[in-house]
Tab-separated table of C-alpha atoms in Angstrom:
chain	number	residue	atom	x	y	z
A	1272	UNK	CA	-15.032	14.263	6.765
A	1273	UNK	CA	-18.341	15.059	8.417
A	1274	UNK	CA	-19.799	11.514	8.100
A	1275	UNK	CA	-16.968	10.615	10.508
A	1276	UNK	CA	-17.109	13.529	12.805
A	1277	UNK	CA	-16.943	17.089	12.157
A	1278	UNK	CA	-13.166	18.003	11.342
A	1279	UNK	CA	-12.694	21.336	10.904
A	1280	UNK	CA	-8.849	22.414	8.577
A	1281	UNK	CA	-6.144	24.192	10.489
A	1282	UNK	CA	-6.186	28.014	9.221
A	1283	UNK	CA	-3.878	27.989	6.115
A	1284	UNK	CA	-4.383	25.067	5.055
A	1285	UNK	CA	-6.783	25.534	1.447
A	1286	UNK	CA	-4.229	27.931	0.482
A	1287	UNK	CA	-1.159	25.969	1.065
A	1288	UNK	CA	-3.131	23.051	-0.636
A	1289	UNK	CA	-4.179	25.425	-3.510
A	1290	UNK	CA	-0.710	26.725	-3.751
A	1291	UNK	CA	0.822	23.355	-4.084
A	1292	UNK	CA	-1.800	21.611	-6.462
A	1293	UNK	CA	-0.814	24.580	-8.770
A	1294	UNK	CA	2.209	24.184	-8.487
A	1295	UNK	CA	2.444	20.483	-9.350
A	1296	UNK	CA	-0.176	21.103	-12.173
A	1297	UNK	CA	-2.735	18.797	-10.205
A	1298	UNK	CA	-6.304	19.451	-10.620
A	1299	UNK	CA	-8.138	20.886	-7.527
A	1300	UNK	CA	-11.676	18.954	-6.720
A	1301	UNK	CA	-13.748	20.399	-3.882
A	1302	UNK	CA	-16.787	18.471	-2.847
A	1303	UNK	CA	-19.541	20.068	-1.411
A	1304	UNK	CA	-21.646	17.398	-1.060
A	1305	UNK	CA	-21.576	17.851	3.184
A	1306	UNK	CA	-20.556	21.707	3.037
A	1307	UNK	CA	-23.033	23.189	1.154
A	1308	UNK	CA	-24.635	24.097	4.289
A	1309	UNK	CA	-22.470	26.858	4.698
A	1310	UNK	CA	-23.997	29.125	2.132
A	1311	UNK	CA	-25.810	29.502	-1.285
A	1312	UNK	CA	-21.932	28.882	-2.602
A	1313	UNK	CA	-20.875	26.285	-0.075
A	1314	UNK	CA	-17.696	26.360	1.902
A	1315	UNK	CA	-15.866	27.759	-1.286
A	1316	UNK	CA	-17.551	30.808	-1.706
A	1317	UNK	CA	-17.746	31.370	2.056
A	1318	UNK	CA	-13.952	31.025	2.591
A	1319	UNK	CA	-13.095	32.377	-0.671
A	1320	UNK	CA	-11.387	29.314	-2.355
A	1321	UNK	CA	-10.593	28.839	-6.165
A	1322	UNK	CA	-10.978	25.120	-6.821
A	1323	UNK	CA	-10.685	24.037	-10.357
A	1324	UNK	CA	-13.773	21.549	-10.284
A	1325	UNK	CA	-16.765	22.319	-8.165
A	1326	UNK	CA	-19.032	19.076	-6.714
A	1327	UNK	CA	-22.110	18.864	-4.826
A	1328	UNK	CA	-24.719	16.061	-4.539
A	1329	UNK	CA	-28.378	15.669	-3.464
A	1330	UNK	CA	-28.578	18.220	-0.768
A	1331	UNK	CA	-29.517	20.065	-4.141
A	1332	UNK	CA	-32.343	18.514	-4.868
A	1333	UNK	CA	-34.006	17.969	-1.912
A	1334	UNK	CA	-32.622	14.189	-0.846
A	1335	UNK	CA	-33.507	12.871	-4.627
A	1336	UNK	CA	-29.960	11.521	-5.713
A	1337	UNK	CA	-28.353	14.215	-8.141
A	1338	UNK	CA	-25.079	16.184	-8.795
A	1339	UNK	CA	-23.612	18.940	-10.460
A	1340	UNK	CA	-20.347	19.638	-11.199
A	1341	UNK	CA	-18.730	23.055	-12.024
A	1342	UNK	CA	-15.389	23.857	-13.964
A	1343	UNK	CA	-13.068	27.000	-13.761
A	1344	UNK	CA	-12.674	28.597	-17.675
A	1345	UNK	CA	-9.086	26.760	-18.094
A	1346	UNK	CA	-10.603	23.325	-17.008
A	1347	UNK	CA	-13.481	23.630	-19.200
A	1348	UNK	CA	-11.231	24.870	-22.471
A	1349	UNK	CA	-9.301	21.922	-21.594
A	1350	UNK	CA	-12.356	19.415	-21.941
A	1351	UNK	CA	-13.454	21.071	-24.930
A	1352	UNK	CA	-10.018	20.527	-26.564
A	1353	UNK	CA	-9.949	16.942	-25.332
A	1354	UNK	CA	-13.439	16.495	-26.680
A	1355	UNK	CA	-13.398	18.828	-30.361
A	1356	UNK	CA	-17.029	17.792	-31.271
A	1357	UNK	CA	-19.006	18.536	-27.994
A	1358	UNK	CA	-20.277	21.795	-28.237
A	1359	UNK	CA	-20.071	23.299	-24.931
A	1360	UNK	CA	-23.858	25.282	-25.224
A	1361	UNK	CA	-25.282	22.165	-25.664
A	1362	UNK	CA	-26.551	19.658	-23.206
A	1363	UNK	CA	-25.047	16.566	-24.143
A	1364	UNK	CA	-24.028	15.477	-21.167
A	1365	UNK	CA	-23.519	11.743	-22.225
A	1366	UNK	CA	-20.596	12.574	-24.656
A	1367	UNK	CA	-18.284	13.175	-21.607
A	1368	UNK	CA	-19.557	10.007	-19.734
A	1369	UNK	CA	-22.327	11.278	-17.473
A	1370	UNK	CA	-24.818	9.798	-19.878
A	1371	UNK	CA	-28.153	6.942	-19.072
A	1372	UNK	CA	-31.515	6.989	-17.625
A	1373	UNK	CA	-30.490	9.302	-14.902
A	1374	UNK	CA	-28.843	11.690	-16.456
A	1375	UNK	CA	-31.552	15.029	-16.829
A	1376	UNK	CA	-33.908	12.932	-14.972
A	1377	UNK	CA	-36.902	15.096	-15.563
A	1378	UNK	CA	-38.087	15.086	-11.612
A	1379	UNK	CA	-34.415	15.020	-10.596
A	1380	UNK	CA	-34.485	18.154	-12.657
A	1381	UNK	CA	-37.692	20.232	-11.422
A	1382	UNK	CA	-36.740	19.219	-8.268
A	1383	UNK	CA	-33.147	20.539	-8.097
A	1384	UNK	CA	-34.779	23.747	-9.477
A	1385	UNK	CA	-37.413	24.152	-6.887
A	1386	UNK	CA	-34.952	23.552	-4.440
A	1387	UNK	CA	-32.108	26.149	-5.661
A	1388	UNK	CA	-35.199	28.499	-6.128
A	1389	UNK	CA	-37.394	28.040	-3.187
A	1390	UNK	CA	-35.266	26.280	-0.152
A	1391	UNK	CA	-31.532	26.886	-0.885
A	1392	UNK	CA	-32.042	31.042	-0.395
A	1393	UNK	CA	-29.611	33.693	1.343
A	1394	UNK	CA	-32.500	34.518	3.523
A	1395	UNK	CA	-33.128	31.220	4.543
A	1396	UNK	CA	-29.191	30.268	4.735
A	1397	UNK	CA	-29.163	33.151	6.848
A	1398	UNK	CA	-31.528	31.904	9.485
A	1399	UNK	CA	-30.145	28.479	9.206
A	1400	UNK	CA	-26.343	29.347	10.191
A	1401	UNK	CA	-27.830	31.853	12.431
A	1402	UNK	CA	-30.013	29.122	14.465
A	1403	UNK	CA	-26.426	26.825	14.636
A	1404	UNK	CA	-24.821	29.515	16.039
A	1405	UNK	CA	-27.713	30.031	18.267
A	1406	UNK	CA	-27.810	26.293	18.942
A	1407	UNK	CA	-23.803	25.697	19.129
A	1408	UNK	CA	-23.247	28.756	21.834
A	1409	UNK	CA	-25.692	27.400	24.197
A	1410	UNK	CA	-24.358	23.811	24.086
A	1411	UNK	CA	-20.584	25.575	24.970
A	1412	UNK	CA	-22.080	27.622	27.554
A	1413	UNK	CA	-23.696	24.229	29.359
A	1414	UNK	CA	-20.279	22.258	28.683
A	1415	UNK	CA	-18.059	25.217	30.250
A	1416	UNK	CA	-20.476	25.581	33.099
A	1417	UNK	CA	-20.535	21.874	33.662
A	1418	UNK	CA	-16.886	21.975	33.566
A	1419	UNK	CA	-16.862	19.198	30.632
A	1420	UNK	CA	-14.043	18.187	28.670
A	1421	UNK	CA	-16.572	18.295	25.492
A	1422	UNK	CA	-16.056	20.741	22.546
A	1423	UNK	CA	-18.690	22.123	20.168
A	1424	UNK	CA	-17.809	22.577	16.087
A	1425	UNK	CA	-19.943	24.673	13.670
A	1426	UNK	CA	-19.462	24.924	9.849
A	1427	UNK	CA	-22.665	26.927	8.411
A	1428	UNK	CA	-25.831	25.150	9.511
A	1429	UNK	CA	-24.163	22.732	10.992
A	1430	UNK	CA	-23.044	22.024	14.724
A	1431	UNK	CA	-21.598	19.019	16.401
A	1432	UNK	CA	-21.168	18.247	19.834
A	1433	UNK	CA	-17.520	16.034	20.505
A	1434	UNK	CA	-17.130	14.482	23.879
A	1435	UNK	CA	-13.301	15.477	23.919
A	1436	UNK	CA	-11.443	18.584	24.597
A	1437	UNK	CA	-10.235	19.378	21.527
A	1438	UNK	CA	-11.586	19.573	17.451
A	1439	UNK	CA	-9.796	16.645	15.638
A	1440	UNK	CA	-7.162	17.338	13.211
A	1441	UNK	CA	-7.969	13.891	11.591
A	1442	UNK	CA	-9.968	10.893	11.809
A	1443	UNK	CA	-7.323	9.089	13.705
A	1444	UNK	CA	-8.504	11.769	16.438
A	1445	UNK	CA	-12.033	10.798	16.016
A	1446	UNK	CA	-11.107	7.495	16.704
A	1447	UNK	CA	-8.816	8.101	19.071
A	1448	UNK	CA	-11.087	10.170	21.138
A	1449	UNK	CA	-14.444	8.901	20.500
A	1450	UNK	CA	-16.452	7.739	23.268
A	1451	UNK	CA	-19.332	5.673	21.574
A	1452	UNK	CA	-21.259	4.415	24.612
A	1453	UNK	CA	-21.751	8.296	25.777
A	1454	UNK	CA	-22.673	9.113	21.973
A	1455	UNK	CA	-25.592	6.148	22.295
A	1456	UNK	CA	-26.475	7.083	25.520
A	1457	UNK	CA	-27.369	11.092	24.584
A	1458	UNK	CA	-29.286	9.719	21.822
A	1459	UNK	CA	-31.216	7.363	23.953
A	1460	UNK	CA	-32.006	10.135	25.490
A	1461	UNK	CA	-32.653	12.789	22.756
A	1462	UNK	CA	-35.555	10.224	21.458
A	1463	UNK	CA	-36.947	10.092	24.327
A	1464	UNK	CA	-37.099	13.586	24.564
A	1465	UNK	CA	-38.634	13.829	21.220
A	1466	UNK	CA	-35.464	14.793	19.367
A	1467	UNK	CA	-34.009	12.985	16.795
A	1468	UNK	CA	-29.422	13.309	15.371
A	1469	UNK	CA	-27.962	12.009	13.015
A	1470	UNK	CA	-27.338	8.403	13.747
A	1471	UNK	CA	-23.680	8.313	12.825
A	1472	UNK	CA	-22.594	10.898	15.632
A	1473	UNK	CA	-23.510	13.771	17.390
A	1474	UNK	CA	-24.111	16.572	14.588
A	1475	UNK	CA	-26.981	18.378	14.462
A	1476	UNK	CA	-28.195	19.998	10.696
A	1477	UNK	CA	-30.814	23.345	10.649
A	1478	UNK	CA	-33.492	23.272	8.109
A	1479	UNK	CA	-34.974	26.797	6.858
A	1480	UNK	CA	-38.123	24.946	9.029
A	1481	UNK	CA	-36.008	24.403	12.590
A	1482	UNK	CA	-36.847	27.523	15.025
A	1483	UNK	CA	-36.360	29.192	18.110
A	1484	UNK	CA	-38.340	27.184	19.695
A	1485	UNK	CA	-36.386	23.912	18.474
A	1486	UNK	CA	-33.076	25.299	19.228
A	1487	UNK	CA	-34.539	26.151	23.439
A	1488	UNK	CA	-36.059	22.542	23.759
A	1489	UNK	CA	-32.722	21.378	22.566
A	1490	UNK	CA	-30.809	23.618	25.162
A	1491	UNK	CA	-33.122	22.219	27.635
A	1492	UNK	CA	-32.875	18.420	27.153
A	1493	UNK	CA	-28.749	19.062	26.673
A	1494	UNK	CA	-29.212	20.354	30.342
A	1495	UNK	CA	-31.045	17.280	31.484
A	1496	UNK	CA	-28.780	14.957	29.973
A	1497	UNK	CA	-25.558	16.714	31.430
A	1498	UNK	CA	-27.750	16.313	34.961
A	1499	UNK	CA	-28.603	12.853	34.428
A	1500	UNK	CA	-24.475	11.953	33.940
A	1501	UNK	CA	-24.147	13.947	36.904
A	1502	UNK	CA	-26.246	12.342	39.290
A	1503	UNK	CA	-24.646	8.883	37.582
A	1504	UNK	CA	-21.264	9.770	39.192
A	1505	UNK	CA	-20.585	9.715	35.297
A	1506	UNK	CA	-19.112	12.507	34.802
């Protein structure tokens, strides 16, 4: 849900969702497409979840459209018994449909391993979660001091400033309690200020590049925006 607003789950609810998709015999697909900023094993390995398919897109290879996809021993067997003459140890991808011109695209391919090898590091997952955090607690400390009825979400490297009191439960929330002229106004702003969000909302995503320094100037012009509503009687 992050290209809508980041909507963090109520605690308890992978494992009721795991617990009930094996129960009804349904297959469990997590995507990681948006989450794998939380860690070298996205938000599954983080939080400890046991999906039966694993997904994530072209955060892997650096922006270049790919995908992966990764399958739990039972699901694979399963495949294999569906499909008798694919050999699993070879790389024939296009007998189970994932086949054409892009399929082990050659600079799809050196490019997802660069990536996974050079960019996509524990250290450097370390100092990007550690910058949101960095980046997130200021932004709550300016909203509390301001008095603001604004929250602050962070999953991993990401961190998203909400201009309502509470993280939504759904995108009916977002909607609900989305206030789009004060979203285009702080990015007005930002731009003028030399920084640059995502254009869909107000999330903010750390690169193993973003630094100290990054995370101060964006304290800084938060400040200055929260001063310029103020002296607008808007807020």
């Amino acid at each position: 849900m992050t290209n809508f607003g980041m909507i963090p789950v109520d605690p308890g609810f992978h494992s009721a969702l795991r617990d009930l998709t094996r129960r009804a015999g349904t297959v469990l697909i997590i995507d990681e497409t948006h989450t794998l900023s939380c860690g070298p094993g996205g938000y599954t390995e983080s939080h400890g979840l046991e999906p039966d398919i694993f997904v994530a897109g072209k955060a892997i290879a650096g922006g270049i459209p790919a995908g992966v996809f990764g399958l739990s021993q039972q699901i694979a067997e399963r495949l294999w018994t569906i499909v008798p003459h694919v050999n699993p140890r070879e790389r024939q991808s296009a007998h189970l449909g994932f086949g054409g011109t892009l399929a082990g695209n050659a600079l799809t391919v050196v490019t997802m391993r660069a990536v996974l090898e050079k960019v996509l590091t524990p250290a450097n997952y370390e100092r990007m979660i550690g910058t949101a955090t960095w980046l997130a607690q200021d932004a709550r400390r300016l909203i509390e001091a301001a008095g603001l009825p604004w929250h602050v979400t962070q999953i991993g490297a990401r961190a998203e400033i909400m201009f309502m009191p509470r993280p939504p439960r759904s995108g009916a929330d977002v909607i609900a309690g989305r206030q789009p002229d004060l979203e285009t106004l702080l990015h007005a702003f930002y731009m003028n200020e030399g920084i640059l969000v995502t254009p869909f909302h107000t999330m903010l995503l750390m690169c193993p590049a973003t630094s100290a320094r990054d995370v101060d100037k964006h304290t800084a012009v938060f400040a200055q925006f929260i001063d310029l509503l103020r002296g607008a009687g808007a807020i």
